[in-house]
Short mmCIF file of C-alpha atoms and ligand atoms in Angstrom, two decimals:
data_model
loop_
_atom_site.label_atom_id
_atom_site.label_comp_id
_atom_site.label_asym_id
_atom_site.label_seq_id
_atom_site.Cartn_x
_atom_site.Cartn_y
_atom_site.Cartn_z
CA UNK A 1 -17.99 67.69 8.29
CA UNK A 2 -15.38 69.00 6.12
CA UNK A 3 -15.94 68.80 2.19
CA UNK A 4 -12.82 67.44 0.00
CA UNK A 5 -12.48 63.78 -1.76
CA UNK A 6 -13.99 61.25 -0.59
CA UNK A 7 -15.98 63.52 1.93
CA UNK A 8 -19.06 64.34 1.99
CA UNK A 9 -20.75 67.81 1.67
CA UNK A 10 -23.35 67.67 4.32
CA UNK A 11 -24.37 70.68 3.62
CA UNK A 12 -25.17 70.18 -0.09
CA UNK A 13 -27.06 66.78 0.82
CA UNK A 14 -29.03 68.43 3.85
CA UNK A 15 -30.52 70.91 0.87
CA UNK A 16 -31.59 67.87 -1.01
CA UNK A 17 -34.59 66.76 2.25
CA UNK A 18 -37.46 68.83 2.74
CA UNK A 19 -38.22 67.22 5.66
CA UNK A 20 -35.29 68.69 7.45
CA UNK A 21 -37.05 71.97 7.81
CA UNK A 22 -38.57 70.94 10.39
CA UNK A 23 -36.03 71.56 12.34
CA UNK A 24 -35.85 68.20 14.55
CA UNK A 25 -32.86 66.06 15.18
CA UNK A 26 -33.58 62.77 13.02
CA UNK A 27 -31.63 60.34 14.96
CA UNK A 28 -34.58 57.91 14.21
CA UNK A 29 -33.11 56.67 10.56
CA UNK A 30 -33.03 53.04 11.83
CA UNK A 31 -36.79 53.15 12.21
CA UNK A 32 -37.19 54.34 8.60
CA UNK A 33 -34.90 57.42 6.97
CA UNK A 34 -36.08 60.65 5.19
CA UNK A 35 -36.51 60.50 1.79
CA UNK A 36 -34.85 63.40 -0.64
CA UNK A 37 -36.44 65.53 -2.79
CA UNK A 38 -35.68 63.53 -6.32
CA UNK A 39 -37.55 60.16 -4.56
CA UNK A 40 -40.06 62.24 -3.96
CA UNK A 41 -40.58 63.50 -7.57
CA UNK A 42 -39.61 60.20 -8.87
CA UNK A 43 -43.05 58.92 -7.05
CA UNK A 44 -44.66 61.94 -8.43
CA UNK A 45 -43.88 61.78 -11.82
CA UNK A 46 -44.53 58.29 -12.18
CA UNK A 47 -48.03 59.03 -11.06
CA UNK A 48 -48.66 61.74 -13.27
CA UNK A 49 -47.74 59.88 -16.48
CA UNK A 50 -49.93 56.81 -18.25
CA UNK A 51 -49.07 53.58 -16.63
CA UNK A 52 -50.59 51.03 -16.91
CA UNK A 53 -50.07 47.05 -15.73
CA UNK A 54 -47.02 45.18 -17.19
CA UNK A 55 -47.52 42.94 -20.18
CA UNK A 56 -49.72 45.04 -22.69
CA UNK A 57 -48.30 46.46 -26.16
CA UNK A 58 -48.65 49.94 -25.80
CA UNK A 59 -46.57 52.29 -24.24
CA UNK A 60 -48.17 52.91 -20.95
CA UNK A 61 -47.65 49.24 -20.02
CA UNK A 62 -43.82 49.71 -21.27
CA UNK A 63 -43.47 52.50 -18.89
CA UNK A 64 -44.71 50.11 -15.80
CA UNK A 65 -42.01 47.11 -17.07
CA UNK A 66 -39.22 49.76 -16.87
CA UNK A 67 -40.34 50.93 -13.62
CA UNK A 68 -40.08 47.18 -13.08
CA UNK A 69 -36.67 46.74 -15.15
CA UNK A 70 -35.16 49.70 -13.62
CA UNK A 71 -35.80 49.14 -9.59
CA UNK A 72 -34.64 45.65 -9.89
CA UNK A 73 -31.25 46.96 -11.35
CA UNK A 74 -31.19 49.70 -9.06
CA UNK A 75 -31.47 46.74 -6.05
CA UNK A 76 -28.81 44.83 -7.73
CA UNK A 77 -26.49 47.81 -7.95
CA UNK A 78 -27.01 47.73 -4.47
CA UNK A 79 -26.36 44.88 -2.77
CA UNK A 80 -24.22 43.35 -5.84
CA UNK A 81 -26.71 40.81 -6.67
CA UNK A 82 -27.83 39.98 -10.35
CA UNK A 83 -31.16 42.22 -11.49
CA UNK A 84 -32.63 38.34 -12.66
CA UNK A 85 -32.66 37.59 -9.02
CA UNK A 86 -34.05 40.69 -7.60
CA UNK A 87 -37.80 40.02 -5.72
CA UNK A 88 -39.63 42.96 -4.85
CA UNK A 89 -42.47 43.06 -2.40
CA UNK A 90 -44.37 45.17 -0.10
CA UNK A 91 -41.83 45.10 2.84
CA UNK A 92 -39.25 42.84 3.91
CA UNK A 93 -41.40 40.61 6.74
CA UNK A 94 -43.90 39.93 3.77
CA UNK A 95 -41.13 38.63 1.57
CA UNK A 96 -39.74 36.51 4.42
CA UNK A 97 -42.72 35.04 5.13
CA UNK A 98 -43.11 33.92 1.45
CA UNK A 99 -39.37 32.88 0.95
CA UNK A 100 -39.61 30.68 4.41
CA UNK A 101 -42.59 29.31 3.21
CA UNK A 102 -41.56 27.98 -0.12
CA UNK A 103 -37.70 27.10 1.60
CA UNK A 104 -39.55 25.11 4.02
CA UNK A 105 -41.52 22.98 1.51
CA UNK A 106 -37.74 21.94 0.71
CA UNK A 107 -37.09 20.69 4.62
CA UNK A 108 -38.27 17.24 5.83
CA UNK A 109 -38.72 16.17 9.86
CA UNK A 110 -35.59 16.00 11.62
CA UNK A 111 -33.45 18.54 9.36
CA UNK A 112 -32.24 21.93 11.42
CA UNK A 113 -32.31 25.75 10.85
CA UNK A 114 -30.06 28.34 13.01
CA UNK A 115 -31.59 31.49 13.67
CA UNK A 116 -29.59 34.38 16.10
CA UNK A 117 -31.34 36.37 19.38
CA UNK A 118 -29.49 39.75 17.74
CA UNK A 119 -31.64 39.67 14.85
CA UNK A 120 -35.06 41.52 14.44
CA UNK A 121 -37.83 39.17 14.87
CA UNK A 122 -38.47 39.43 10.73
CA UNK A 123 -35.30 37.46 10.51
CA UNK A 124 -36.64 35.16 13.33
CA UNK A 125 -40.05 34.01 14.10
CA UNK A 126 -41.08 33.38 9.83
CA UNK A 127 -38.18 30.99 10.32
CA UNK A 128 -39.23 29.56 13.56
CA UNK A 129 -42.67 29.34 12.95
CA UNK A 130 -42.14 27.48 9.30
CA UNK A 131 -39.85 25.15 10.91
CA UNK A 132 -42.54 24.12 13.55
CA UNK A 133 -44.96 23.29 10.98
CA UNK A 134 -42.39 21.09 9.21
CA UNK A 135 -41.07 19.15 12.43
CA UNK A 136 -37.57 21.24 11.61
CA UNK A 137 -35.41 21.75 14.93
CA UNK A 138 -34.76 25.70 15.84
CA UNK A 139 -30.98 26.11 17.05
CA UNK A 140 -30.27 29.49 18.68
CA UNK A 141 -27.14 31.81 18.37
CA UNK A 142 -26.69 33.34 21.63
CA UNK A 143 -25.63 37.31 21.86
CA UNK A 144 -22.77 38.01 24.26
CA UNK A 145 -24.73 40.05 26.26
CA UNK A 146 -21.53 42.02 27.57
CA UNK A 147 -20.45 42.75 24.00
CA UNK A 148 -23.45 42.95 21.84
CA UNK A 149 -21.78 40.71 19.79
CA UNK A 150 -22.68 37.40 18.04
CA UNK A 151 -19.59 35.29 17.86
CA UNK A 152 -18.93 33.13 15.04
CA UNK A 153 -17.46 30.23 17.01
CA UNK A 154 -20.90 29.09 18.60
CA UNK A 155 -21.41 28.17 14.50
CA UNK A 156 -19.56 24.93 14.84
CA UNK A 157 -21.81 23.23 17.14
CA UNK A 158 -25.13 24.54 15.98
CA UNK A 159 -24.77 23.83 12.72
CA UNK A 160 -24.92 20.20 11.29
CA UNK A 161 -25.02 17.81 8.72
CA UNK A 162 -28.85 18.50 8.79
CA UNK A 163 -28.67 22.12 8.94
CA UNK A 164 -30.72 23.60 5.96
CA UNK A 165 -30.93 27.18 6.79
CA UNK A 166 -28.79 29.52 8.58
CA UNK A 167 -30.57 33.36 9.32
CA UNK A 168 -28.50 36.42 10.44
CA UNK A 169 -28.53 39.81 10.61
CA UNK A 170 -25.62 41.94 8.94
CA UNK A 171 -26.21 44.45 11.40
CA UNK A 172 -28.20 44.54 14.44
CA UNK A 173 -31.02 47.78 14.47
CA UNK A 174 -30.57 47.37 18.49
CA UNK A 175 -26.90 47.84 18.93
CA UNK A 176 -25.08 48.27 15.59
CA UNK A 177 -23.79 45.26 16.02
CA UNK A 178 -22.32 43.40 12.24
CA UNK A 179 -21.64 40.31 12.85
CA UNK A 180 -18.79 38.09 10.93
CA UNK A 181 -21.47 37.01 8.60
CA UNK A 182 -18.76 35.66 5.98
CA UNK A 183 -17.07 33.72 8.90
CA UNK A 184 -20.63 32.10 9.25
CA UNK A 185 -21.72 31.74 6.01
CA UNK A 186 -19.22 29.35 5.05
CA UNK A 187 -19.71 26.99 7.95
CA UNK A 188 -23.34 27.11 6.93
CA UNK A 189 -22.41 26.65 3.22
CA UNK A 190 -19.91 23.09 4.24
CA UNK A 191 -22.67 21.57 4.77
CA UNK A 192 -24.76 22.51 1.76
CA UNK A 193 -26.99 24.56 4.21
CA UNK A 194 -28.57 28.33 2.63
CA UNK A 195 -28.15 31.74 4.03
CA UNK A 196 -30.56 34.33 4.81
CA UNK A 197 -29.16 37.70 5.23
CA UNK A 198 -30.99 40.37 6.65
CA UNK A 199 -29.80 43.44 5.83
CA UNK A 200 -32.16 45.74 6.32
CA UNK A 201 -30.16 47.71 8.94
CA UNK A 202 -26.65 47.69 7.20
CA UNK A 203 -27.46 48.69 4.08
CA UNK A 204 -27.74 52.84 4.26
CA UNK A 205 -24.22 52.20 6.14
CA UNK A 206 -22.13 49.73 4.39
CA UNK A 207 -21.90 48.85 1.20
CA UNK A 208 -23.47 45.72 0.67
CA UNK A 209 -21.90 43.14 -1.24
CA UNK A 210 -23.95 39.36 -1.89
CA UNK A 211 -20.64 37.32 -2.87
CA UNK A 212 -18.35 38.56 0.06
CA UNK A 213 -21.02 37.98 2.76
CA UNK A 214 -21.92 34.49 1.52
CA UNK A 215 -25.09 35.18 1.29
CA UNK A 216 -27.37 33.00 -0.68
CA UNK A 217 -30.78 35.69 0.23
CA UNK A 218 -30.18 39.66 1.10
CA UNK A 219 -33.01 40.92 2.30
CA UNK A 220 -33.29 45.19 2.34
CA UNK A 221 -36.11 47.89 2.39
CA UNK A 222 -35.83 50.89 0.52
CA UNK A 223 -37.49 52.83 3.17
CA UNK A 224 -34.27 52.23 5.74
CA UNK A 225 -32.32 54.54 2.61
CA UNK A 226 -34.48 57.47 1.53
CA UNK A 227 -36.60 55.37 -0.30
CA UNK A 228 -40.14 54.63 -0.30
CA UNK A 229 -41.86 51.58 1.75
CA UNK A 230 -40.93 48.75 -0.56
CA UNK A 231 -38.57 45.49 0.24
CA UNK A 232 -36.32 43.41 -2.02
CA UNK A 233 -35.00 39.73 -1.60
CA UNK A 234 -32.07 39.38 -3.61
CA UNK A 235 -31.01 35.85 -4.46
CA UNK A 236 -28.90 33.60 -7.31
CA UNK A 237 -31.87 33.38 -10.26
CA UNK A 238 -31.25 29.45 -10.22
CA UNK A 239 -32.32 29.26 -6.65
CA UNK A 240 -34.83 31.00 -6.53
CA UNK A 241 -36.13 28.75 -10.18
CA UNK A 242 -35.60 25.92 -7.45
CA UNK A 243 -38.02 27.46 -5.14
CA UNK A 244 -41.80 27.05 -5.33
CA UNK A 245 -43.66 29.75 -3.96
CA UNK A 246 -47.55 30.41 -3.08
CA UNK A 247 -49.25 31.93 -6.47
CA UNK A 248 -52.18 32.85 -8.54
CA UNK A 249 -52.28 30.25 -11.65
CA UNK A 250 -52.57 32.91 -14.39
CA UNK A 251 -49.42 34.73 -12.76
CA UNK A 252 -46.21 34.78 -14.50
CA UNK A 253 -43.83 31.76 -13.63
CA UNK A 254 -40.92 33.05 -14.61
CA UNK A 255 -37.96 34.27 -11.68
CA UNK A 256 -37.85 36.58 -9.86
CA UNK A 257 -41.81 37.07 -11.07
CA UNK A 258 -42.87 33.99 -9.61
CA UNK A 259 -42.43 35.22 -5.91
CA UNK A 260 -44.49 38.55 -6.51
CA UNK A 261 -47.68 38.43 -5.71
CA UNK A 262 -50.31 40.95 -6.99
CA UNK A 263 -49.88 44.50 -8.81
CA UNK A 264 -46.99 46.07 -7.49
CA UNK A 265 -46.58 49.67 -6.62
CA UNK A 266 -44.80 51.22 -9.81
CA UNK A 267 -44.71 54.62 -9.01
CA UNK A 268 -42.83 53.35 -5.73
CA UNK A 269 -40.78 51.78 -7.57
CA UNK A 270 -39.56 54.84 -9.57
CA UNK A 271 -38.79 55.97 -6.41
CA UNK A 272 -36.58 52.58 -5.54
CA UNK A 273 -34.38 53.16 -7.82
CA UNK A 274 -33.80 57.29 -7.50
CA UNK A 275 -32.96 56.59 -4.01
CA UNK A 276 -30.06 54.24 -5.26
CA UNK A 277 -29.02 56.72 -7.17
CA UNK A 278 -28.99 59.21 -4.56
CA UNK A 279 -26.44 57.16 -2.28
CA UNK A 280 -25.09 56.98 -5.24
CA UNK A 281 -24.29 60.92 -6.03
CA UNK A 282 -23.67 61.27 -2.38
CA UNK A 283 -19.90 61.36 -3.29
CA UNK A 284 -20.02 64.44 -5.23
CA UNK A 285 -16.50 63.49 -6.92
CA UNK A 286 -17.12 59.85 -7.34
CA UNK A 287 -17.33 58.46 -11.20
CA UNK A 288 -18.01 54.69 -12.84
CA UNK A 289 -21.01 52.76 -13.39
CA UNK A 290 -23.48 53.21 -10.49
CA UNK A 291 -21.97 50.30 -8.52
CA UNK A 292 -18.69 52.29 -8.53
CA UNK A 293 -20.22 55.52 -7.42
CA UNK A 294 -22.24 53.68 -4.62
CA UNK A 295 -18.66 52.18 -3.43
CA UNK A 296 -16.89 55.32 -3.37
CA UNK A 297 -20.04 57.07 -1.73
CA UNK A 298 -20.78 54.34 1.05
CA UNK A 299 -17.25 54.83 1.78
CA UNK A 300 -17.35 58.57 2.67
CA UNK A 301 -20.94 57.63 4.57
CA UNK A 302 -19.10 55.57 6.62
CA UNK A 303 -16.34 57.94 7.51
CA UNK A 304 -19.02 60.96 8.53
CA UNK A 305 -21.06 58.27 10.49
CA UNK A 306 -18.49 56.81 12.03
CA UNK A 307 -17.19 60.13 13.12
CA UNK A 308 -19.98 61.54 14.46
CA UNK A 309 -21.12 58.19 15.96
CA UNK A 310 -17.71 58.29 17.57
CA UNK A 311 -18.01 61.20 19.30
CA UNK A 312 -21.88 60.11 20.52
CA UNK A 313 -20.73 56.71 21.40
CA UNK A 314 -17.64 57.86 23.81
CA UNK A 315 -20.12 61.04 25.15
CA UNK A 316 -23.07 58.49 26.19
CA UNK A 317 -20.75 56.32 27.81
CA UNK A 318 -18.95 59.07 30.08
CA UNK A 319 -22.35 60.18 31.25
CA UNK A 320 -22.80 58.36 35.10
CA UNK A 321 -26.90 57.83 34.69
CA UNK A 322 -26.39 56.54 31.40
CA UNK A 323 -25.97 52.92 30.09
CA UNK A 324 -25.48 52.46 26.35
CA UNK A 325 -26.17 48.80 25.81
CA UNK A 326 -23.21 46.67 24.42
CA UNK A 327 -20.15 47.34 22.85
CA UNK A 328 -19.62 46.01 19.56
CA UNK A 329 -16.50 46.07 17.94
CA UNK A 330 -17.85 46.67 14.38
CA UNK A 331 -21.05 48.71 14.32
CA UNK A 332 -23.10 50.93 12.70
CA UNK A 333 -23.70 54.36 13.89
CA UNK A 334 -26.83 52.99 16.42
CA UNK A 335 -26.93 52.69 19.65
CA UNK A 336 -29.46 51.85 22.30
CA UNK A 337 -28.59 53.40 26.25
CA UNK A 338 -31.29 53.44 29.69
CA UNK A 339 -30.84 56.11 31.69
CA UNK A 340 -30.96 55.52 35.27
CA UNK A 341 -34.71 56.28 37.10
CA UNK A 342 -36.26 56.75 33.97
CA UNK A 343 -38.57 54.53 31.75
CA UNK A 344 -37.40 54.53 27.92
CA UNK A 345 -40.92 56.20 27.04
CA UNK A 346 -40.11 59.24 29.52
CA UNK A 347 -36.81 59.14 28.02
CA UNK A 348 -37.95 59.76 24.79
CA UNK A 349 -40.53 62.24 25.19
CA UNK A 350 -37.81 64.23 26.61
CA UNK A 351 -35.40 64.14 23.84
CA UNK A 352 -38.56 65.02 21.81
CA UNK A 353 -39.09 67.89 24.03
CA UNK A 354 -35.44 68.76 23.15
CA UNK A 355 -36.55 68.50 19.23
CA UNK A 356 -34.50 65.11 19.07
CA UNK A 357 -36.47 62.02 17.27
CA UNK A 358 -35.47 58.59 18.88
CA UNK A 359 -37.27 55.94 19.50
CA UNK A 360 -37.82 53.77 22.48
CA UNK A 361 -38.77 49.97 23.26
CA UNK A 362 -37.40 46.93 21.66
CA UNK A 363 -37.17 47.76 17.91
CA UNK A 364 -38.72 44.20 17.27
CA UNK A 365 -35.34 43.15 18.49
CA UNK A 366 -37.11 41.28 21.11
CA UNK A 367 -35.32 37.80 21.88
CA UNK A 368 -32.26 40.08 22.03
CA UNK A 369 -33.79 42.82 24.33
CA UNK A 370 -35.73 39.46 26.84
CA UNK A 371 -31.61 38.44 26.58
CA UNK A 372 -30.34 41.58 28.01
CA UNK A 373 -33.38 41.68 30.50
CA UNK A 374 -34.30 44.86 29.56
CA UNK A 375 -37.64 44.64 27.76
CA UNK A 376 -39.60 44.00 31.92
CA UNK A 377 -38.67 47.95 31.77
CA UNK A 378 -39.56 49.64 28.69
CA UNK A 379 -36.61 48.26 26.77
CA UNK A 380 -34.05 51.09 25.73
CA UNK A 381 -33.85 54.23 23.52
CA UNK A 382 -32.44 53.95 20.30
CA UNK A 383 -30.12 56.53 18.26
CA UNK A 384 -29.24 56.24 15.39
CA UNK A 385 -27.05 58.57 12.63
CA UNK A 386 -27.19 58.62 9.20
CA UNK A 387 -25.75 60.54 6.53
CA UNK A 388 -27.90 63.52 6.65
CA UNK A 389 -26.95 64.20 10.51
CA UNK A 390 -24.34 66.63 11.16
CA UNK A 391 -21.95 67.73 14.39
CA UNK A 392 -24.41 70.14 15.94
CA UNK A 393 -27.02 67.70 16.06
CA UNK A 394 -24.97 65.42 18.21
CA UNK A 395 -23.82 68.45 19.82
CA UNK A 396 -27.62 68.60 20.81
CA UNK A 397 -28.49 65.16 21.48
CA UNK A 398 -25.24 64.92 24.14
CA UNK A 399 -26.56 68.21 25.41
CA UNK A 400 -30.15 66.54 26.18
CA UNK A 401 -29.24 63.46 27.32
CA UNK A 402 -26.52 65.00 29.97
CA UNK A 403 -29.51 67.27 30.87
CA UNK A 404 -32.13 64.49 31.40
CA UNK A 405 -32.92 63.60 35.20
CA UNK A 406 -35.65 61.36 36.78
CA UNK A 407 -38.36 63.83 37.49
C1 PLP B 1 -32.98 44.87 10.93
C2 PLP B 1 -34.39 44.86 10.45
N1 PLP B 1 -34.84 43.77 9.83
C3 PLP B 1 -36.10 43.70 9.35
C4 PLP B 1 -36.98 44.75 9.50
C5 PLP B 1 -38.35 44.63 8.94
O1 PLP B 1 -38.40 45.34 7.76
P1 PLP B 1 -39.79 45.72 7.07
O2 PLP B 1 -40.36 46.86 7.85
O3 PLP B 1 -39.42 46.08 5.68
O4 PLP B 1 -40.66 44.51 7.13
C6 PLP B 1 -36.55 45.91 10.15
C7 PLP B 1 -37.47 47.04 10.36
O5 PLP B 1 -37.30 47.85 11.23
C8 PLP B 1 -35.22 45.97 10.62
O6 PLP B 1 -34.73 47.05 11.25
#
């Protein structure tokens, strides 16, 4: 991609991950992206120096509450939350879990969630299973299974005067798919019911942004953008003050401290926040407070992505033995295809054999993959692009997948 403002220099940012030299095609970022080298030696050098738990009165235990301080702000940044609201946590199913648990000591027999069949099933069965225990009814969002999409209209008659929660994805990890999440948000919000936003896929695409989704919870995981293998709920401090959680006695009360369990990973943390701040310099030219430079860099993310992605997209679909599942108006740079005669699995060890990483199977997308009837044969292959990728490497994957034949 060409350099310039408001462009990225792919070949600046390609420098910045060791793991590129290995020479594969990563079009497996919506399983979990590469990390650069300064997350890397932000782990590293948090290990190497005294830390110690939070709360004692030396310095070692001051370095572990600004590890604390600084990955919550770093979150914020990101998904234009407040830092007071930030909860951090080993992944974002564990944090759902916990946050449906202590929502659903708030719902009484006979009141309603809405959960959606595009969403992973971390956005789906804590919900559904919580709401059994309570005697809550489960109303389903159906996917157009032409479109990929989840239309907002089908809203209006799930959701009632007893609706207390509504879930939904901001972008699907099966078919890109990003819903109108605003447009559903505030039918959820007439009737005084929460939101739960998962966006674990969206967020190394878009920039996220709390108030203009609606959302009440964003949920993301650092290891979806060149971060390490931590998750973060992000919520409005008084809410979450509202919210009564599972916990140890001795453990701080306080919010956001109150939801997280145990002695977190600090030196992960470290890393948290120097992967913020690497979407953040991916705009070389960009300047402001780190919000600002994450706006101006998402930006140029999306316009690479959604170039290449593009040219993918339109490629996949002209091939005969190939169908790409879906067809979303507003998308990330992911899409899922079969190829005719073939299993997923085969598919994939192919594209491996081509030195392309993709996945295959149902991404934990499952009541959207039993939807599209796909999952009785191996579900589909997933690609997905992210900022790192470049036009010969989907000059390569078209190449393999136009070459791939039943055997
Ligand atoms: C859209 C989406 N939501 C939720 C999850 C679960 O995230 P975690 O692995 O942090 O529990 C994933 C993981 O792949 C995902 O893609």
């Amino acid at each position: 991609m060409s350099t310039g403002a408001g462009r990225l220099d792919v070949a600046r940012l390609r420098g910045l991950f060791p793991a590129l030299a290995d020479g594969y095609v990563h079009a497996d970022g919506p399983a979990g992206s590469l990390v650069p080298e300064t997350v890397a030696h932000a782990v590293g050098t948090a290990m190497r120096m005294p830390i110690a738990n939070r709360g004692g009165v030396f310095p070692a235990s001051g370095r572990a509450e600004a590890l604390v301080t600084g990955a919550r702000a770093a979150v914020a940044d990101l998904v234009g939350g407040r830092s007071g609201g930030v909860v951090l946590g080993a992944n974002m199913t564990t944090l759902t879990y916990a946050m449906a648990r202590a929502l659903a000591r708030t719902w009484r027999p006979g009141d309603d969630i809405v959960v959606s069949r595009l969403d992973h099933d971390a956005n789906v069965r804590p919900w559904v299973q919580l709401a059994a225990s309570v005697g809550v009814e489960v109303r389903w969002a159906e996917v157009d299974i032409e479109t990929g999409e989840l239309p907002a209209w089908q809203y209006a008659d799930l959701i009632g005067r007893r609706t207390r929660l509504v879930a939904v994805t901001a972008a699907s990890n099966a078919l890109g798919t990003r819903p109108d999440v605003a447009g559903i948000a505030a039918q959820a919000h007439a009737v005084g019911a929460l939101v739960y936003v998962d966006a674990v896929h969206a967020a190394p695409h878009v920039l996220l942004d709390k108030r203009s989704l609606g959302a009440d919870f964003v949920a993301v995981s650092a290891y979806k953008w060149c971060g390490p293998h931590v998750g973060a709920v992000v919520a409005d401090p008084d809410l979450l003050g509202y919210l009564r959680p599972d916990k140890l006695v001795p453990s701080s009360d306080k919010v956001p401290e109150r939801f997280e369990t145990g002695t977190p990973p600090f030196e992960l943390y470290a890393g948290v926040s120097a992967a913020v701040d690497h979407l953040a310099g991916l705009c070389g030219d960009a300047v402001g407070t780190r919000r600002e430079r994450l706006r101006a860099s998402m930006a140029a993310v999306a316009r690479h992505e959604g170039d290449l992605f593009e040219w993918l997209d339109q490629a996949l679909r002209a091939m005969r033995h190939v169908q790409v599942l879906g067809r979303p108006e507003r998308s990330t740079p992911t899409l899922s295809f079969t190829v005719a005669g073939m299993r997923p699995r085969q598919v994939a060890a192919e594209l491996a054999r081509a030195g392309i990483c993709a996945w295959d199977g149902d991404f934990y997308a499952r009541e959207l993959f039993d939807a599209l009837g796909v999952n009785e044969t191996g579900g589909a292959v997933r690609l997905g692009l992210m900022h790192y990728n470049t036009a010969d490497e989907v000059g390569r994957i078209i190449d393999a997948v136009a070459a791939l034949r039943p055997r």
